[in-house]
mmCIF file of C-alpha atoms and ligand atoms in Angstrom:
data_model
loop_
_atom_site.group_PDB
_atom_site.id
_atom_site.type_symbol
_atom_site.label_atom_id
_atom_site.label_comp_id
_atom_site.label_asym_id
_atom_site.label_seq_id
_atom_site.Cartn_x
_atom_site.Cartn_y
_atom_site.Cartn_z
ATOM 1 C CA MET A 1 11.342 -12.653 -20.870
ATOM 2 C CA SER A 2 7.846 -11.071 -20.576
ATOM 3 C CA VAL A 3 5.546 -11.455 -17.555
ATOM 4 C CA THR A 4 2.027 -10.038 -17.691
ATOM 5 C CA LEU A 5 0.825 -7.847 -14.656
ATOM 6 C CA ASN A 6 -2.585 -6.727 -14.070
ATOM 7 C CA VAL A 7 -1.988 -3.421 -12.425
ATOM 8 C CA ASN A 8 -4.992 -1.146 -11.471
ATOM 9 C CA GLY A 9 -7.263 -3.013 -13.912
ATOM 10 C CA GLN A 10 -4.863 -2.610 -16.848
ATOM 11 C CA ASN A 11 -2.686 -5.391 -18.378
ATOM 12 C CA TYR A 12 1.135 -4.774 -18.659
ATOM 13 C CA ALA A 13 3.771 -6.895 -20.387
ATOM 14 C CA VAL A 14 6.694 -6.535 -18.421
ATOM 15 C CA ASP A 15 10.172 -7.397 -20.034
ATOM 16 C CA ALA A 16 12.031 -8.743 -16.882
ATOM 17 C CA GLU A 17 13.260 -11.806 -15.167
ATOM 18 C CA PRO A 18 10.485 -13.738 -13.362
ATOM 19 C CA ASP A 19 12.124 -13.198 -9.965
ATOM 20 C CA THR A 20 12.212 -9.471 -10.374
ATOM 21 C CA PRO A 21 10.672 -7.569 -7.486
ATOM 22 C CA LEU A 22 7.161 -6.224 -8.084
ATOM 23 C CA LEU A 23 8.255 -3.034 -6.718
ATOM 24 C CA TRP A 24 10.927 -2.626 -9.522
ATOM 25 C CA ALA A 25 8.300 -3.607 -12.215
ATOM 26 C CA LEU A 26 5.933 -0.918 -10.871
ATOM 27 C CA ARG A 27 8.289 1.890 -10.618
ATOM 28 C CA ASP A 28 10.938 1.206 -13.365
ATOM 29 C CA HIS A 29 8.803 -0.473 -16.120
ATOM 30 C CA ILE A 30 5.314 0.782 -15.628
ATOM 31 C CA GLU A 31 6.422 4.060 -14.197
ATOM 32 C CA LEU A 32 3.974 4.112 -11.151
ATOM 33 C CA THR A 33 6.192 5.820 -8.643
ATOM 34 C CA GLY A 34 3.492 6.203 -5.763
ATOM 35 C CA THR A 35 4.903 2.904 -4.401
ATOM 36 C CA LYS A 36 7.945 3.663 -2.593
ATOM 37 C CA PHE A 37 11.334 1.902 -1.824
ATOM 38 C CA GLY A 38 12.461 1.931 1.805
ATOM 39 C CA CYS A 39 14.317 -1.149 2.898
ATOM 40 C CA GLY A 40 14.042 -3.622 0.211
ATOM 41 C CA ILE A 41 13.800 -6.467 2.682
ATOM 42 C CA ALA A 42 10.147 -6.486 3.754
ATOM 43 C CA MET A 43 10.873 -4.448 6.907
ATOM 44 C CA CYS A 44 9.276 -0.961 6.448
ATOM 45 C CA GLY A 45 6.097 -1.189 4.523
ATOM 46 C CA ALA A 46 6.889 1.733 2.241
ATOM 47 C CA CYS A 47 6.364 -0.618 -0.697
ATOM 48 C CA THR A 48 2.790 -2.037 0.216
ATOM 49 C CA VAL A 49 0.487 -2.805 -2.517
ATOM 50 C CA HIS A 50 -2.508 -5.058 -2.747
ATOM 51 C CA LEU A 51 -2.564 -8.404 -4.494
ATOM 52 C CA ASP A 52 -6.061 -9.597 -4.810
ATOM 53 C CA GLY A 53 -7.034 -7.099 -2.112
ATOM 54 C CA GLN A 54 -4.367 -8.451 0.535
ATOM 55 C CA PRO A 55 -1.492 -6.075 1.564
ATOM 56 C CA VAL A 56 1.962 -7.410 0.409
ATOM 57 C CA ARG A 57 5.390 -5.940 0.427
ATOM 58 C CA SER A 58 6.027 -5.424 -3.312
ATOM 59 C CA CYS A 59 9.993 -5.233 -2.749
ATOM 60 C CA SER A 60 9.791 -8.865 -1.694
ATOM 61 C CA THR A 61 7.175 -9.970 -4.047
ATOM 62 C CA PRO A 62 8.541 -11.526 -7.292
ATOM 63 C CA ILE A 63 6.676 -10.660 -10.561
ATOM 64 C CA ASN A 64 5.909 -14.249 -11.306
ATOM 65 C CA TYR A 65 4.109 -14.673 -8.084
ATOM 66 C CA ALA A 66 2.030 -11.325 -8.847
ATOM 67 C CA SER A 67 1.291 -12.291 -12.386
ATOM 68 C CA GLY A 68 -2.457 -13.561 -12.684
ATOM 69 C CA LYS A 69 -3.507 -11.697 -9.523
ATOM 70 C CA LYS A 70 -5.133 -8.267 -9.283
ATOM 71 C CA ILE A 71 -2.461 -5.732 -8.299
ATOM 72 C CA THR A 72 -3.533 -2.402 -6.857
ATOM 73 C CA THR A 73 -1.279 0.592 -6.150
ATOM 74 C CA ILE A 74 -1.861 3.756 -4.457
ATOM 75 C CA GLU A 75 -2.667 5.345 -7.914
ATOM 76 C CA GLY A 76 -5.538 2.815 -8.426
ATOM 77 C CA VAL A 77 -6.924 2.290 -4.972
ATOM 78 C CA LYS A 78 -10.460 3.730 -5.282
ATOM 79 C CA SER A 79 -12.986 1.769 -3.244
ATOM 80 C CA ASN A 80 -15.295 3.618 -0.831
ATOM 81 C CA THR A 81 -12.955 2.452 1.876
ATOM 82 C CA ALA A 82 -9.965 3.853 0.208
ATOM 83 C CA LYS A 83 -11.631 7.174 -0.462
ATOM 84 C CA ALA A 84 -12.728 7.401 3.256
ATOM 85 C CA VAL A 85 -9.047 6.513 4.293
ATOM 86 C CA GLN A 86 -7.530 9.221 2.086
ATOM 87 C CA GLN A 87 -10.121 11.805 3.200
ATOM 88 C CA ALA A 88 -9.337 11.039 6.876
ATOM 89 C CA TRP A 89 -5.576 11.322 6.047
ATOM 90 C CA ASP A 90 -6.279 14.837 4.605
ATOM 91 C CA GLU A 91 -8.538 15.989 7.378
ATOM 92 C CA ILE A 92 -6.108 14.776 10.105
ATOM 93 C CA GLN A 93 -3.012 15.935 8.119
ATOM 94 C CA VAL A 94 -1.358 12.501 8.930
ATOM 95 C CA ALA A 95 1.680 13.043 6.606
ATOM 96 C CA GLN A 96 4.870 14.683 7.592
ATOM 97 C CA CYS A 97 7.642 13.975 5.087
ATOM 98 C CA GLY A 98 5.188 11.671 3.383
ATOM 99 C CA TYR A 99 7.587 8.863 2.164
ATOM 100 C CA CYS A 100 5.936 6.215 4.310
ATOM 101 C CA GLN A 101 2.242 7.191 3.501
ATOM 102 C CA SER A 102 1.325 5.495 0.460
ATOM 103 C CA GLY A 103 2.228 2.249 2.075
ATOM 104 C CA GLN A 104 0.452 3.260 5.237
ATOM 105 C CA ILE A 105 -2.699 3.961 3.345
ATOM 106 C CA MET A 106 -2.546 0.658 1.385
ATOM 107 C CA SER A 107 -2.341 -1.122 4.780
ATOM 108 C CA ALA A 108 -5.097 0.901 6.525
ATOM 109 C CA THR A 109 -7.289 0.349 3.417
ATOM 110 C CA ALA A 110 -6.859 -3.331 3.520
ATOM 111 C CA LEU A 111 -7.517 -3.503 7.259
ATOM 112 C CA LEU A 112 -10.676 -1.643 6.972
ATOM 113 C CA GLU A 113 -11.907 -3.572 4.125
ATOM 114 C CA SER A 114 -11.449 -6.852 6.156
ATOM 115 C CA ASN A 115 -12.353 -5.476 9.577
ATOM 116 C CA PRO A 116 -14.687 -2.373 9.270
ATOM 117 C CA ASN A 117 -14.574 -1.652 13.173
ATOM 118 C CA PRO A 118 -10.950 -2.392 14.245
ATOM 119 C CA SER A 119 -9.915 -2.025 17.946
ATOM 120 C CA ASP A 120 -6.512 -0.332 18.797
ATOM 121 C CA ALA A 121 -5.002 -3.659 19.111
ATOM 122 C CA ASP A 122 -6.392 -4.803 15.618
ATOM 123 C CA ILE A 123 -4.897 -1.381 14.238
ATOM 124 C CA ASP A 124 -1.616 -1.891 15.880
ATOM 125 C CA ALA A 125 -1.528 -5.540 14.613
ATOM 126 C CA ALA A 126 -2.307 -4.691 10.999
ATOM 127 C CA MET A 127 -0.069 -1.506 10.925
ATOM 128 C CA GLN A 128 2.972 -2.799 12.756
ATOM 129 C CA GLY A 129 4.928 -3.606 9.550
ATOM 130 C CA ASN A 130 4.602 0.082 8.306
ATOM 131 C CA VAL A 131 7.442 2.120 9.759
ATOM 132 C CA CYS A 132 7.326 5.825 10.011
ATOM 133 C CA ARG A 133 10.385 7.732 10.497
ATOM 134 C CA CYS A 134 8.468 10.924 11.334
ATOM 135 C CA ALA A 135 6.518 8.953 13.882
ATOM 136 C CA THR A 136 2.965 9.909 12.716
ATOM 137 C CA TYR A 137 1.664 6.881 14.313
ATOM 138 C CA VAL A 138 -0.826 8.508 16.649
ATOM 139 C CA ARG A 139 -2.317 10.478 13.746
ATOM 140 C CA ILE A 140 -2.500 7.199 11.669
ATOM 141 C CA ARG A 141 -4.512 5.544 14.402
ATOM 142 C CA SER A 142 -6.859 8.520 14.590
ATOM 143 C CA ALA A 143 -7.325 8.521 10.774
ATOM 144 C CA ILE A 144 -8.179 4.848 10.573
ATOM 145 C CA LYS A 145 -10.706 5.320 13.374
ATOM 146 C CA SER A 146 -12.266 8.427 11.702
ATOM 147 C CA ALA A 147 -12.358 6.554 8.333
ATOM 148 C CA ALA A 148 -14.063 3.578 10.073
ATOM 149 C CA LYS A 149 -16.583 5.953 11.760
ATOM 150 C CA GLU A 150 -17.322 7.723 8.398
ATOM 151 C CA LEU A 151 -17.820 4.277 6.710
ATOM 152 C CA GLY A 152 -19.756 2.818 9.555
HETATM 153 S S1 FES B 201 10.812 -1.403 0.815
HETATM 154 FE FE1 FES B 201 9.447 -3.037 0.940
HETATM 155 S S2 FES B 201 9.216 -3.296 3.196
HETATM 156 FE FE2 FES B 201 10.666 -1.751 2.863
HETATM 157 S S1 FES B 202 5.727 10.732 7.242
HETATM 158 FE FE1 FES B 202 7.827 10.670 7.074
HETATM 159 S S2 FES B 202 8.283 8.655 7.122
HETATM 160 FE FE2 FES B 202 6.209 8.663 7.491
#
């Protein structure tokens, strides 16, 4: 069975069952491996992508739900907000091992796109589902604030 997915502005016909997790389709069928597998049960955020601009856990999103929506991955997130976030991440050197960071960047970008000037509480609420085993949380918060300032 083929399911059409629009990823980063391009259509892909993915030959897989409709309940296949979007993460599998992205990594194994479309070969976009920037989105990471962490827990597989929507508990860590490593697999975060945007569906019509909203952050979702792709490990727990079936492809038939994602079909017809605009899917954006770390490889294709290129808005001004996304650029400011990635620049702040570089400047502050947020990443340690890096494994969780594409998910962190996708969540941070979605946050700033809906709330350009988030408080600490807003940041905590938006980022709480993104786990970092290297505990880069303080730098993540600084980078989000820095990107907000740059965009403001
Ligand atoms: S791999 Fe999807 S939330 Fe952990
Ligand atoms: S940077 Fe290592 S898990 Fe977050």
